[in-house]
Amino acid sequence: MNKATTLITEFQSIFNTHNNPRTFFAPGRINLIGEHTDYNGGHVFPASISYGTTALGRKRDDQRIRFYSMNFPEAGIIECDLSDLSFKESDQWANYPKGMFLYLMEAGYKVHRGADILFFGNIPNGAGLSSSASIEMATGVLLNGLFDLKLKPIPMIQFGQMVENMYIGVNSGIMDQFAIGMGKQDHAILLNCQTLEYEYAPLELGQYVIMIINTNKQRALAGSKYNERRTQCEQALRDLQRKLAVHSLGELTPEEFELNKKLITDEVNRKRAKHAVYENARTLEALKDLQQGDLIRFGQLMNESHRSLRDDYEVTGHELDTLVQAAWAQDGVIGARMTGAGFGGCAIAVVAKDKVNDFKKNISTIYREKIGYDATFYTAGIGSGAREISEEAIL
Ligand code: GLA
């Protein structure tokens, strides 16, 4: 029995039906570089990965929505009605898909009936690989498919961000949903978060691979310092606006920043803004380096990005620093940094294929010794964005 049959059988047994559901998939994402720049009007450079969320769904004849996640079987079936899609703490993980229903319907998309939906995700939760945006985008493509909504990717992406910002209460930017909604096999996406202009860049790494390393330190984005960082950047921007006609930190070059940084009265806010400005410049340079095949320089920029996130933005923490530091010291590593929001979660490293085994062995030992528990390693395939898939593809 393959996985497709398992998921379909699971759907039929959970929802007590003989009918076949339709199947959708949304990936997770890594970010190569451009961290904490999205909500600062800068650029990001993410890519969607082969891990993700599979969603199987069928329309119902009534107004009920029933959600089930194979990742949270203890939560059982979580039910609600189309007439009440308000956030409820007790609905736990199902608030993410519920929020998608709500904002689509509020925007006038005709979801006129309920649905049974089963989710199965293989992105580790809380690892900074965007499991929540993946559920949102899986729900978006599922609703689009089941109800023939003619929903375009950009609005779908924006509804996902609204779920995070207004429904869940995390003031995150648009990077995660964009990377997941617009992902392309073997490509990274350079996105201007101010204008939403984007371009794909082939991820041709030759004899190198991208390793994802999970600190296994759990972090809750909502409860984290994420919103605080965002506020600090906004304060820094307001200070700069006393003299400069800019709408976001992303509009400043490092030179302009250096000339004007004294306007930022608070020293901590100045460091935060410095990271946002320099990281944006690094991201633009990284695209060029990748296009020119200069992987060495690309790797250096990743390392600089991590140092800036550690020293100026202060979102790395002991676990991520330990991993990245250890990665820098390994043979065959051309760059390593944290990826995503930070405060735990994952790091990425560009590693020579023939050194991957040593890399894993050495980092495992160092990490366990210094942190006291294990790190987990994944080799990232760069896959396509959110879409309907055939049964055979669920493997
Ligand atoms: C999280 C947020 C994104 C982005 C990153 C940091 O993943 O959801 O919008 O801000 O952190 O780059």
Short mmCIF file of C-alpha atoms and ligand atoms in Angstrom, two decimals:
data_model
loop_
_atom_site.label_atom_id
_atom_site.label_comp_id
_atom_site.label_asym_id
_atom_site.label_seq_id
_atom_site.Cartn_x
_atom_site.Cartn_y
_atom_site.Cartn_z
CA MET A 1 0.00 0.00 0.00
CA ASN A 2 1.43 3.38 -0.92
CA LYS A 3 1.01 6.64 0.92
CA ALA A 4 -1.71 7.90 -1.44
CA THR A 5 -3.93 4.98 -0.57
CA THR A 6 -3.13 5.41 3.08
CA LEU A 7 -4.17 9.07 3.13
CA ILE A 8 -7.31 8.42 1.09
CA THR A 9 -8.23 5.43 3.23
CA GLU A 10 -7.59 7.52 6.32
CA PHE A 11 -9.85 10.27 4.95
CA GLN A 12 -12.63 7.80 4.23
CA SER A 13 -12.38 6.19 7.61
CA ILE A 14 -12.13 9.43 9.63
CA PHE A 15 -15.04 11.05 7.83
CA ASN A 16 -16.99 7.84 7.38
CA THR A 17 -17.45 8.08 3.60
CA HIS A 18 -16.79 5.96 0.51
CA ASN A 19 -16.27 8.95 -1.73
CA ASN A 20 -12.85 9.99 -2.93
CA PRO A 21 -11.50 13.37 -1.81
CA ARG A 22 -9.39 15.67 -3.99
CA THR A 23 -5.78 16.14 -2.97
CA PHE A 24 -3.72 19.33 -2.66
CA PHE A 25 -0.22 20.10 -1.50
CA ALA A 26 1.59 23.16 -0.18
CA PRO A 27 5.33 23.09 0.56
CA GLY A 28 7.30 24.59 3.43
CA ARG A 29 10.08 27.05 2.75
CA ILE A 30 13.64 27.94 3.56
CA ASN A 31 15.01 31.43 3.21
CA LEU A 32 18.45 31.60 1.62
CA ILE A 33 19.04 35.18 2.74
CA GLY A 34 17.02 38.33 3.49
CA GLU A 35 15.88 37.74 7.06
CA HIS A 36 13.56 40.11 8.89
CA THR A 37 13.56 42.31 5.82
CA ASP A 38 10.07 41.51 4.52
CA TYR A 39 8.11 43.66 6.99
CA ASN A 40 10.78 46.34 6.53
CA GLY A 41 9.95 46.77 2.85
CA GLY A 42 13.13 45.00 1.74
CA HIS A 43 13.95 41.93 -0.32
CA VAL A 44 13.87 38.24 0.60
CA PHE A 45 15.28 35.24 -1.23
CA PRO A 46 13.35 32.10 -0.21
CA ALA A 47 12.65 28.79 -1.91
CA SER A 48 9.88 26.25 -1.39
CA ILE A 49 11.00 22.80 -0.26
CA SER A 50 9.86 19.28 -0.94
CA TYR A 51 8.49 18.88 2.60
CA GLY A 52 5.01 20.24 3.09
CA THR A 53 1.34 19.79 3.89
CA THR A 54 -1.00 17.51 2.00
CA ALA A 55 -4.70 18.38 2.27
CA LEU A 56 -7.48 16.05 1.17
CA GLY A 57 -10.94 17.53 0.93
CA ARG A 58 -14.54 17.07 -0.16
CA LYS A 59 -17.46 19.44 -0.22
CA ARG A 60 -20.35 18.61 2.10
CA ASP A 61 -24.05 19.13 1.51
CA ASP A 62 -24.51 21.24 4.63
CA GLN A 63 -22.69 24.19 6.26
CA ARG A 64 -20.42 22.19 8.55
CA ILE A 65 -16.64 22.17 8.25
CA ARG A 66 -14.79 19.25 9.75
CA PHE A 67 -11.01 19.35 10.08
CA TYR A 68 -8.72 16.50 11.01
CA SER A 69 -4.92 16.48 11.17
CA MET A 70 -2.92 13.28 11.18
CA ASN A 71 -0.25 15.28 12.99
CA PHE A 72 -2.57 15.99 15.91
CA PRO A 73 -4.72 12.85 16.16
CA GLU A 74 -5.32 13.51 19.86
CA ALA A 75 -7.25 16.66 18.89
CA GLY A 76 -9.74 14.51 16.96
CA ILE A 77 -12.12 16.07 14.44
CA ILE A 78 -12.44 19.80 14.97
CA GLU A 79 -15.79 21.10 13.75
CA CYS A 80 -17.30 24.45 13.05
CA ASP A 81 -20.00 26.03 10.93
CA LEU A 82 -19.69 28.43 8.01
CA SER A 83 -21.86 30.84 9.99
CA ASP A 84 -19.31 31.12 12.83
CA LEU A 85 -15.68 31.23 11.79
CA SER A 86 -14.45 33.26 14.75
CA PHE A 87 -11.07 32.40 16.30
CA LYS A 88 -11.37 29.92 19.14
CA GLU A 89 -8.45 28.90 21.31
CA SER A 90 -10.01 25.44 21.68
CA ASP A 91 -9.86 24.90 17.91
CA GLN A 92 -6.05 24.81 18.20
CA TRP A 93 -4.27 24.22 14.85
CA ALA A 94 -7.59 24.36 12.94
CA ASN A 95 -7.67 28.13 13.42
CA TYR A 96 -5.26 28.44 10.46
CA PRO A 97 -7.59 26.85 7.89
CA LYS A 98 -10.62 28.46 9.57
CA GLY A 99 -9.02 31.88 9.10
CA MET A 100 -8.58 31.15 5.39
CA PHE A 101 -12.29 30.28 5.06
CA LEU A 102 -13.19 33.49 6.89
CA TYR A 103 -11.10 35.94 4.87
CA LEU A 104 -11.95 34.37 1.53
CA MET A 105 -15.64 34.54 2.30
CA GLU A 106 -15.40 38.09 3.64
CA ALA A 107 -13.74 39.07 0.36
CA GLY A 108 -16.76 37.72 -1.54
CA TYR A 109 -15.47 34.31 -2.68
CA LYS A 110 -18.46 31.97 -2.77
CA VAL A 111 -17.78 29.15 -0.35
CA HIS A 112 -21.41 28.16 -0.06
CA ARG A 113 -21.07 24.75 1.54
CA GLY A 114 -19.02 23.09 4.22
CA ALA A 115 -16.24 20.57 3.69
CA ASP A 116 -14.41 17.65 5.25
CA ILE A 117 -10.66 18.23 5.19
CA LEU A 118 -7.80 16.02 6.31
CA PHE A 119 -4.27 17.38 6.67
CA PHE A 120 -1.00 15.55 6.81
CA GLY A 121 2.24 17.49 7.17
CA ASN A 122 5.83 16.34 7.14
CA ILE A 123 7.36 19.72 8.00
CA PRO A 124 8.50 19.63 11.62
CA ASN A 125 6.26 21.97 13.67
CA GLY A 126 7.84 25.07 15.12
CA ALA A 127 11.05 24.51 13.16
CA GLY A 128 10.90 27.79 11.29
CA LEU A 129 10.10 26.12 7.96
CA SER A 130 6.65 27.72 7.83
CA SER A 131 4.37 24.86 8.71
CA SER A 132 1.60 27.35 9.48
CA ALA A 133 1.86 29.22 6.16
CA SER A 134 1.93 25.81 4.50
CA ILE A 135 -1.42 24.88 6.09
CA GLU A 136 -2.84 28.25 5.04
CA MET A 137 -1.75 27.87 1.43
CA ALA A 138 -2.87 24.21 1.31
CA THR A 139 -6.29 25.43 2.47
CA GLY A 140 -6.21 28.20 -0.15
CA VAL A 141 -5.59 25.86 -3.10
CA LEU A 142 -8.05 23.34 -1.70
CA LEU A 143 -10.86 25.88 -1.41
CA ASN A 144 -10.01 27.24 -4.84
CA GLY A 145 -10.23 23.73 -6.30
CA LEU A 146 -13.33 22.50 -4.46
CA PHE A 147 -15.39 25.64 -4.95
CA ASP A 148 -13.94 26.79 -8.28
CA LEU A 149 -13.22 30.24 -6.83
CA LYS A 150 -10.86 31.48 -9.56
CA LEU A 151 -8.59 32.64 -6.75
CA LYS A 152 -5.29 34.03 -8.02
CA PRO A 153 -2.02 33.31 -6.17
CA ILE A 154 -1.33 36.86 -4.93
CA PRO A 155 -4.68 37.35 -3.16
CA MET A 156 -4.39 33.82 -1.77
CA ILE A 157 -0.96 34.73 -0.38
CA GLN A 158 -2.33 37.94 1.10
CA PHE A 159 -5.24 36.11 2.78
CA GLY A 160 -2.64 33.84 4.38
CA GLN A 161 -0.76 36.82 5.75
CA MET A 162 -4.05 38.27 7.06
CA VAL A 163 -4.66 35.02 8.93
CA GLU A 164 -1.30 35.39 10.69
CA ASN A 165 -1.64 39.13 11.38
CA MET A 166 -5.30 39.56 12.23
CA TYR A 167 -6.54 36.11 13.22
CA ILE A 168 -3.58 34.50 14.98
CA GLY A 169 -1.92 37.75 16.06
CA VAL A 170 1.60 37.42 14.67
CA ASN A 171 2.72 40.54 12.83
CA SER A 172 4.67 38.57 10.22
CA GLY A 173 5.53 39.74 6.72
CA ILE A 174 4.59 38.21 3.40
CA MET A 175 7.66 36.07 2.72
CA ASP A 176 6.43 32.67 3.89
CA GLN A 177 3.10 32.66 2.08
CA PHE A 178 4.73 34.09 -1.03
CA ALA A 179 7.49 31.49 -1.14
CA ILE A 180 4.93 28.72 -0.66
CA GLY A 181 2.31 30.12 -3.03
CA MET A 182 4.76 30.97 -5.82
CA GLY A 183 7.49 28.35 -5.38
CA LYS A 184 9.14 26.83 -8.43
CA GLN A 185 11.11 23.61 -8.69
CA ASP A 186 14.88 24.14 -8.39
CA HIS A 187 14.47 27.92 -8.13
CA ALA A 188 14.66 30.52 -5.41
CA ILE A 189 12.51 33.67 -5.56
CA LEU A 190 13.88 37.15 -5.15
CA LEU A 191 10.93 39.15 -3.88
CA ASN A 192 10.66 42.88 -3.36
CA CYS A 193 8.29 42.92 -0.38
CA GLN A 194 7.32 46.54 -0.92
CA THR A 195 6.11 46.17 -4.53
CA LEU A 196 5.68 42.36 -4.71
CA GLU A 197 7.80 42.34 -7.88
CA TYR A 198 9.70 39.09 -8.04
CA GLU A 199 12.06 37.07 -10.16
CA TYR A 200 13.06 33.42 -10.14
CA ALA A 201 16.72 32.46 -9.91
CA PRO A 202 17.84 28.91 -10.74
CA LEU A 203 19.39 27.24 -7.72
CA GLU A 204 22.27 25.53 -9.45
CA LEU A 205 24.58 24.39 -6.73
CA GLY A 206 26.75 21.96 -8.70
CA GLN A 207 28.62 19.74 -6.30
CA TYR A 208 26.92 21.38 -3.28
CA VAL A 209 23.65 20.71 -1.48
CA ILE A 210 21.59 22.65 0.99
CA MET A 211 21.33 20.97 4.35
CA ILE A 212 18.63 21.98 6.80
CA ILE A 213 19.55 21.47 10.43
CA ASN A 214 16.89 21.64 13.10
CA THR A 215 17.91 22.87 16.55
CA ASN A 216 14.86 21.02 17.89
CA LYS A 217 14.35 23.94 20.20
CA GLN A 218 10.64 24.59 20.18
CA ARG A 219 9.54 28.13 19.70
CA ALA A 220 6.12 29.72 19.48
CA LEU A 221 6.23 32.59 17.02
CA ALA A 222 3.26 34.35 18.59
CA GLY A 223 4.82 34.40 22.02
CA SER A 224 8.25 35.34 20.78
CA LYS A 225 10.12 38.58 20.44
CA TYR A 226 9.10 38.76 16.78
CA ASN A 227 6.51 41.51 17.23
CA GLU A 228 8.94 43.45 19.41
CA ARG A 229 11.58 43.46 16.65
CA ARG A 230 9.03 44.76 14.22
CA THR A 231 8.05 47.60 16.56
CA GLN A 232 11.71 48.52 17.10
CA CYS A 233 12.22 48.82 13.34
CA GLU A 234 9.12 50.96 13.04
CA GLN A 235 10.42 53.28 15.74
CA ALA A 236 13.79 53.54 13.98
CA LEU A 237 12.01 54.36 10.73
CA ARG A 238 9.97 57.10 12.39
CA ASP A 239 13.18 58.67 13.69
CA LEU A 240 14.74 58.60 10.22
CA GLN A 241 11.61 60.08 8.70
CA ARG A 242 12.17 63.27 10.68
CA LYS A 243 14.70 64.09 7.98
CA LEU A 244 14.39 61.53 5.20
CA ALA A 245 11.48 61.01 2.82
CA VAL A 246 11.42 57.21 3.01
CA HIS A 247 8.53 54.81 3.50
CA SER A 248 10.53 51.83 4.73
CA LEU A 249 14.00 50.81 5.88
CA GLY A 250 14.23 48.78 2.68
CA GLU A 251 14.57 51.99 0.67
CA LEU A 252 17.89 52.90 2.30
CA THR A 253 21.31 51.89 1.06
CA PRO A 254 23.96 51.13 3.69
CA GLU A 255 25.68 54.43 2.77
CA GLU A 256 22.49 56.43 3.34
CA PHE A 257 21.99 54.60 6.60
CA GLU A 258 25.50 55.42 7.83
CA LEU A 259 25.01 59.09 7.01
CA ASN A 260 21.72 59.29 8.87
CA LYS A 261 21.84 56.69 11.62
CA LYS A 262 22.36 59.33 14.32
CA LEU A 263 18.72 60.31 13.81
CA ILE A 264 17.76 57.05 15.50
CA THR A 265 17.77 57.99 19.14
CA ASP A 266 17.63 54.55 20.73
CA GLU A 267 20.79 52.52 20.44
CA VAL A 268 19.01 49.16 20.28
CA ASN A 269 16.63 50.40 17.59
CA ARG A 270 19.65 51.62 15.63
CA LYS A 271 21.15 48.13 15.64
CA ARG A 272 17.86 46.61 14.48
CA ALA A 273 17.61 49.09 11.61
CA LYS A 274 21.23 48.52 10.67
CA HIS A 275 20.54 44.83 10.24
CA ALA A 276 17.46 45.48 8.11
CA VAL A 277 19.32 47.86 5.78
CA TYR A 278 22.51 45.81 5.37
CA GLU A 279 20.61 42.54 5.06
CA ASN A 280 18.59 43.99 2.22
CA ALA A 281 21.79 45.00 0.42
CA ARG A 282 23.25 41.53 1.00
CA THR A 283 20.13 39.92 -0.45
CA LEU A 284 20.36 41.93 -3.66
CA GLU A 285 24.01 41.06 -3.96
CA ALA A 286 23.30 37.38 -3.29
CA LEU A 287 21.02 37.19 -6.32
CA LYS A 288 23.78 38.52 -8.56
CA ASP A 289 26.35 36.14 -7.09
CA LEU A 290 24.07 33.19 -7.65
CA GLN A 291 23.36 34.27 -11.22
CA GLN A 292 27.09 34.58 -11.87
CA GLY A 293 27.79 31.21 -10.26
CA ASP A 294 29.89 32.81 -7.51
CA LEU A 295 28.90 30.39 -4.77
CA ILE A 296 31.84 31.31 -2.57
CA ARG A 297 30.72 34.92 -2.27
CA PHE A 298 27.13 33.75 -1.87
CA GLY A 299 28.25 31.65 1.10
CA GLN A 300 30.12 34.58 2.62
CA LEU A 301 26.96 36.65 2.46
CA MET A 302 25.07 33.90 4.28
CA ASN A 303 27.70 33.99 7.02
CA GLU A 304 27.52 37.78 7.28
CA SER A 305 23.75 37.52 7.48
CA HIS A 306 24.00 35.18 10.45
CA ARG A 307 26.48 37.43 12.26
CA SER A 308 24.18 40.40 11.77
CA LEU A 309 21.17 38.44 13.04
CA ARG A 310 23.24 37.37 16.03
CA ASP A 311 24.86 40.68 16.95
CA ASP A 312 22.52 43.40 15.71
CA TYR A 313 19.10 41.80 15.44
CA GLU A 314 19.68 39.38 18.33
CA VAL A 315 17.35 36.63 17.20
CA THR A 316 19.70 33.65 16.97
CA GLY A 317 20.18 32.28 20.48
CA HIS A 318 22.59 29.71 21.84
CA GLU A 319 21.26 26.70 19.89
CA LEU A 320 21.35 28.30 16.44
CA ASP A 321 24.72 29.93 17.12
CA THR A 322 26.15 26.58 18.20
CA LEU A 323 24.93 24.89 15.03
CA VAL A 324 26.08 27.62 12.68
CA GLN A 325 29.44 28.07 14.37
CA ALA A 326 30.02 24.33 14.13
CA ALA A 327 28.98 24.35 10.47
CA TRP A 328 31.41 27.16 9.64
CA ALA A 329 34.26 25.04 10.98
CA GLN A 330 33.53 22.02 8.76
CA ASP A 331 35.31 21.06 5.57
CA GLY A 332 33.29 21.63 2.44
CA VAL A 333 30.92 24.23 3.94
CA ILE A 334 30.70 27.43 1.94
CA GLY A 335 28.08 29.17 4.02
CA ALA A 336 25.70 28.65 6.95
CA ARG A 337 23.10 30.73 8.72
CA MET A 338 19.84 30.57 10.63
CA THR A 339 16.73 30.61 8.44
CA GLY A 340 13.27 31.99 9.24
CA ALA A 341 12.34 34.04 12.28
CA GLY A 342 15.07 32.69 14.57
CA PHE A 343 14.73 32.11 18.33
CA GLY A 344 15.36 28.42 17.67
CA GLY A 345 14.11 26.66 14.56
CA CYS A 346 16.45 25.71 11.74
CA ALA A 347 19.77 26.66 10.21
CA ILE A 348 20.78 26.02 6.62
CA ALA A 349 24.23 25.23 5.27
CA VAL A 350 25.60 24.87 1.76
CA VAL A 351 27.76 21.76 1.94
CA ALA A 352 29.88 19.85 -0.60
CA LYS A 353 28.07 16.63 -1.49
CA ASP A 354 31.05 14.44 -0.69
CA LYS A 355 31.37 15.98 2.78
CA VAL A 356 27.77 15.60 3.88
CA ASN A 357 28.36 12.48 5.98
CA ASP A 358 31.26 14.00 7.90
CA PHE A 359 29.27 17.19 8.28
CA LYS A 360 26.37 15.38 9.91
CA LYS A 361 28.58 13.28 12.13
CA ASN A 362 30.69 16.17 13.41
CA ILE A 363 27.84 18.60 13.93
CA SER A 364 25.77 15.95 15.71
CA THR A 365 28.57 15.35 18.19
CA ILE A 366 29.29 19.02 18.84
CA TYR A 367 25.63 19.92 19.19
CA ARG A 368 24.80 17.09 21.56
CA GLU A 369 27.81 17.87 23.69
CA LYS A 370 27.08 21.59 23.96
CA ILE A 371 23.29 21.61 24.00
CA GLY A 372 22.43 18.28 25.57
CA TYR A 373 20.03 16.95 22.94
CA ASP A 374 20.16 16.07 19.24
CA ALA A 375 19.90 18.20 16.14
CA THR A 376 18.07 16.75 13.10
CA PHE A 377 19.30 16.93 9.51
CA TYR A 378 17.29 17.17 6.28
CA THR A 379 18.47 17.44 2.71
CA ALA A 380 16.24 19.94 0.99
CA GLY A 381 14.79 19.34 -2.41
CA ILE A 382 13.55 22.61 -3.90
CA GLY A 383 10.00 21.83 -5.04
CA SER A 384 7.03 23.61 -6.61
CA GLY A 385 4.50 25.86 -4.92
CA ALA A 386 0.99 25.12 -3.62
CA ARG A 387 -1.17 23.14 -6.06
CA GLU A 388 -3.59 20.28 -6.64
CA ILE A 389 -1.77 16.99 -6.98
CA SER A 390 -2.63 13.57 -8.30
CA GLU A 391 -2.79 10.60 -5.96
CA GLU A 392 0.43 9.16 -7.33
CA ALA A 393 2.28 12.30 -6.35
CA ILE A 394 1.66 11.87 -2.63
CA LEU A 395 4.80 10.01 -1.91
C1 GLA B 1 8.94 34.57 9.85
C2 GLA B 1 7.85 35.47 9.27
C3 GLA B 1 8.32 36.08 7.94
C4 GLA B 1 9.70 36.74 8.09
C5 GLA B 1 10.68 35.81 8.80
C6 GLA B 1 11.98 36.50 9.11
O1 GLA B 1 9.15 33.47 9.04
O2 GLA B 1 6.67 34.74 9.06
O3 GLA B 1 7.36 37.00 7.48
O4 GLA B 1 9.59 37.97 8.73
O5 GLA B 1 10.15 35.31 10.01
O6 GLA B 1 12.64 36.83 7.94
#
